[in-house]
Amino acid sequence: MFSKALHVALYMPLIPALGCTRPTSEQQAVSPAIRTTPESQPSSEVSNALMAAILDNDIECAKRLMTQLADINVAPGWPVSPLSLAAAWGRLEIATELLRRGADASHVNKMARGQTPLHDAARRGQLDLIRLLVSHNANVNAVTTDGFTPLMAGASSCNSRVAIMLLN
């Protein structure tokens, strides 16, 4: 989904300022470290870093970045919510933490044709994430702007286990 260069460009310049990890010399060569406190980071930079941490499955960094978002359900500049990204990529621990911090399991991603985290998990066959989202009252009948439900998203990926789970 993302190239290494894009990942480094979005995420790596922020991690020293956000207290996640020490950048490597390769990362420092791409972009100099931002020398500000996490509180002074623009929300789009924080959301970029959070989304990259989710893709990277960097749980500890993601937890620190979650505290910097004004709204846990929105990542400015991204078409999906942090929970949708975690659901699609199978990031169970990060998704659990997002839900613990108040993320909406049925959040509608308006910039992504009205998909919910459950649509994303179903489309990618993420059974553990589907269970987690349903246990947090995700709307199994949510409909996207083009008429797709999570069941249809799961069926379109030819995953019968997703379909059976959502029907139960």
Short mmCIF file of C-alpha atoms in Angstrom, two decimals:
data_model
loop_
_atom_site.label_atom_id
_atom_site.label_comp_id
_atom_site.label_asym_id
_atom_site.label_seq_id
_atom_site.Cartn_x
_atom_site.Cartn_y
_atom_site.Cartn_z
CA MET A 1 0.00 0.00 0.00
CA PHE A 2 2.78 2.43 0.91
CA SER A 3 6.30 2.55 -0.44
CA LYS A 4 9.24 2.63 1.95
CA ALA A 5 10.10 6.16 0.79
CA LEU A 6 6.59 7.41 1.56
CA HIS A 7 6.65 5.65 4.92
CA VAL A 8 9.98 7.28 5.79
CA ALA A 9 8.84 10.68 4.53
CA LEU A 10 5.64 10.63 6.62
CA TYR A 11 6.71 8.89 9.78
CA MET A 12 10.40 8.99 10.42
CA PRO A 13 10.93 12.76 10.65
CA LEU A 14 8.33 12.91 13.43
CA ILE A 15 9.38 10.08 15.70
CA PRO A 16 12.15 11.88 17.59
CA ALA A 17 9.87 14.81 18.37
CA LEU A 18 7.05 12.51 19.38
CA GLY A 19 9.24 10.41 21.63
CA CYS A 20 8.75 7.11 19.84
CA THR A 21 12.20 5.85 18.88
CA ARG A 22 15.59 7.15 17.86
CA PRO A 23 15.85 7.54 14.07
CA THR A 24 18.56 5.70 12.17
CA SER A 25 21.13 7.59 10.12
CA GLU A 26 19.19 6.55 6.99
CA GLN A 27 16.02 8.08 8.39
CA GLN A 28 17.84 11.26 9.42
CA ALA A 29 19.25 11.60 5.90
CA VAL A 30 15.75 11.61 4.38
CA SER A 31 14.51 14.48 6.53
CA PRO A 32 15.98 16.25 9.54
CA ALA A 33 14.33 15.60 12.89
CA ILE A 34 11.65 18.07 13.88
CA ARG A 35 12.73 19.80 17.07
CA THR A 36 9.43 20.56 18.72
CA THR A 37 7.32 19.03 21.43
CA PRO A 38 4.49 16.61 20.58
CA GLU A 39 1.91 19.17 21.66
CA SER A 40 3.10 21.63 19.03
CA GLN A 41 2.85 19.17 16.14
CA PRO A 42 0.11 20.01 13.63
CA SER A 43 -2.68 17.41 13.76
CA SER A 44 -2.03 16.27 10.17
CA GLU A 45 1.59 15.46 11.07
CA VAL A 46 0.48 13.56 14.16
CA SER A 47 -2.15 11.66 12.18
CA ASN A 48 0.42 10.84 9.46
CA ALA A 49 2.76 9.50 12.12
CA LEU A 50 -0.04 7.52 13.80
CA MET A 51 -1.15 5.98 10.53
CA ALA A 52 2.45 5.04 9.70
CA ALA A 53 2.88 3.56 13.19
CA ILE A 54 -0.27 1.48 12.59
CA LEU A 55 1.10 0.25 9.26
CA ASP A 56 4.41 -0.51 10.98
CA ASN A 57 2.57 -2.22 13.87
CA ASP A 58 4.55 -0.01 16.28
CA ILE A 59 2.20 -0.39 19.23
CA GLU A 60 4.03 1.76 21.77
CA CYS A 61 4.50 4.65 19.37
CA ALA A 62 0.87 4.40 18.25
CA LYS A 63 -0.28 4.62 21.87
CA ARG A 64 1.75 7.80 22.43
CA LEU A 65 0.45 9.35 19.22
CA MET A 66 -3.17 8.54 20.08
CA THR A 67 -2.96 10.97 22.98
CA GLN A 68 -2.15 13.79 20.54
CA LEU A 69 -5.26 13.48 18.36
CA ALA A 70 -8.16 15.83 18.95
CA ASP A 71 -10.58 13.17 17.69
CA ILE A 72 -9.55 9.49 17.83
CA ASN A 73 -11.94 8.76 14.93
CA VAL A 74 -10.36 11.18 12.47
CA ALA A 75 -6.95 11.34 10.84
CA PRO A 76 -6.77 14.69 9.00
CA GLY A 77 -5.73 14.16 5.41
CA TRP A 78 -6.55 10.43 5.39
CA PRO A 79 -9.67 8.92 3.81
CA VAL A 80 -10.06 6.38 6.62
CA SER A 81 -9.97 6.47 10.40
CA PRO A 82 -7.10 5.03 12.44
CA LEU A 83 -9.40 2.16 13.46
CA SER A 84 -10.24 1.36 9.84
CA LEU A 85 -6.56 1.20 8.96
CA ALA A 86 -5.82 -1.02 11.96
CA ALA A 87 -8.77 -3.26 11.02
CA ALA A 88 -7.71 -3.59 7.41
CA TRP A 89 -4.10 -4.40 8.29
CA GLY A 90 -4.87 -6.85 11.08
CA ARG A 91 -3.46 -4.71 13.88
CA LEU A 92 -5.48 -6.31 16.69
CA GLU A 93 -3.60 -4.79 19.63
CA ILE A 94 -3.68 -1.29 18.15
CA ALA A 95 -7.39 -1.63 17.28
CA THR A 96 -8.09 -2.79 20.84
CA GLU A 97 -6.28 0.26 22.20
CA LEU A 98 -8.13 2.61 19.85
CA LEU A 99 -11.46 1.16 21.00
CA ARG A 100 -10.36 1.41 24.63
CA ARG A 101 -9.67 5.10 24.04
CA GLY A 102 -13.12 5.67 22.59
CA ALA A 103 -12.86 4.97 18.88
CA ASP A 104 -16.24 4.29 17.30
CA ALA A 105 -16.45 0.73 15.93
CA SER A 106 -19.08 1.95 13.45
CA HIS A 107 -17.35 5.18 12.42
CA VAL A 108 -18.33 6.08 8.84
CA ASN A 109 -15.38 7.12 6.69
CA LYS A 110 -17.10 9.71 4.51
CA MET A 111 -14.06 10.17 2.27
CA ALA A 112 -13.97 6.39 1.65
CA ARG A 113 -17.48 5.89 0.25
CA GLY A 114 -18.96 5.49 3.73
CA GLN A 115 -16.97 2.42 4.70
CA THR A 116 -16.68 1.47 8.35
CA PRO A 117 -13.85 -0.38 10.09
CA LEU A 118 -15.96 -3.53 9.76
CA HIS A 119 -16.06 -3.15 5.96
CA ASP A 120 -12.27 -2.88 5.95
CA ALA A 121 -11.75 -5.89 8.22
CA ALA A 122 -14.25 -7.99 6.25
CA ARG A 123 -12.74 -7.08 2.88
CA ARG A 124 -9.29 -8.14 4.08
CA GLY A 125 -10.51 -11.29 5.88
CA GLN A 126 -9.38 -10.12 9.33
CA LEU A 127 -11.43 -12.54 11.46
CA ASP A 128 -10.00 -11.45 14.84
CA LEU A 129 -10.71 -7.81 13.99
CA ILE A 130 -14.24 -8.65 12.90
CA ARG A 131 -14.86 -10.38 16.26
CA LEU A 132 -13.40 -7.39 18.12
CA LEU A 133 -15.45 -4.83 16.20
CA VAL A 134 -18.68 -6.79 16.52
CA SER A 135 -18.04 -7.15 20.27
CA HIS A 136 -17.85 -3.33 20.35
CA ASN A 137 -21.23 -3.04 18.62
CA ALA A 138 -20.02 -2.39 15.09
CA ASN A 139 -22.97 -2.05 12.73
CA VAL A 140 -22.96 -5.30 10.72
CA ASN A 141 -25.62 -3.82 8.42
CA ALA A 142 -23.78 -0.57 7.61
CA VAL A 143 -24.14 0.36 3.94
CA THR A 144 -21.58 2.29 1.91
CA THR A 145 -22.56 4.96 -0.59
CA ASP A 146 -22.33 2.34 -3.34
CA GLY A 147 -24.56 -0.11 -1.46
CA PHE A 148 -22.01 -2.51 0.08
CA THR A 149 -22.47 -4.04 3.53
CA PRO A 150 -19.63 -5.67 5.49
CA LEU A 151 -21.07 -9.05 4.45
CA MET A 152 -20.82 -8.07 0.79
CA ALA A 153 -17.28 -6.76 1.33
CA GLY A 154 -16.29 -10.11 2.85
CA ALA A 155 -18.02 -12.08 0.11
CA SER A 156 -16.33 -10.00 -2.60
CA SER A 157 -12.98 -11.25 -1.29
CA CYS A 158 -14.23 -14.86 -1.60
CA ASN A 159 -13.80 -15.49 2.11
CA SER A 160 -16.58 -17.78 3.29
CA ARG A 161 -15.40 -17.63 6.92
CA VAL A 162 -16.01 -13.87 6.96
CA ALA A 163 -19.48 -14.35 5.51
CA ILE A 164 -20.36 -17.08 8.04
CA MET A 165 -19.06 -14.96 10.94
CA LEU A 166 -21.07 -11.92 9.88
CA LEU A 167 -24.23 -13.95 9.32
CA ASN A 168 -24.04 -15.35 12.84
#
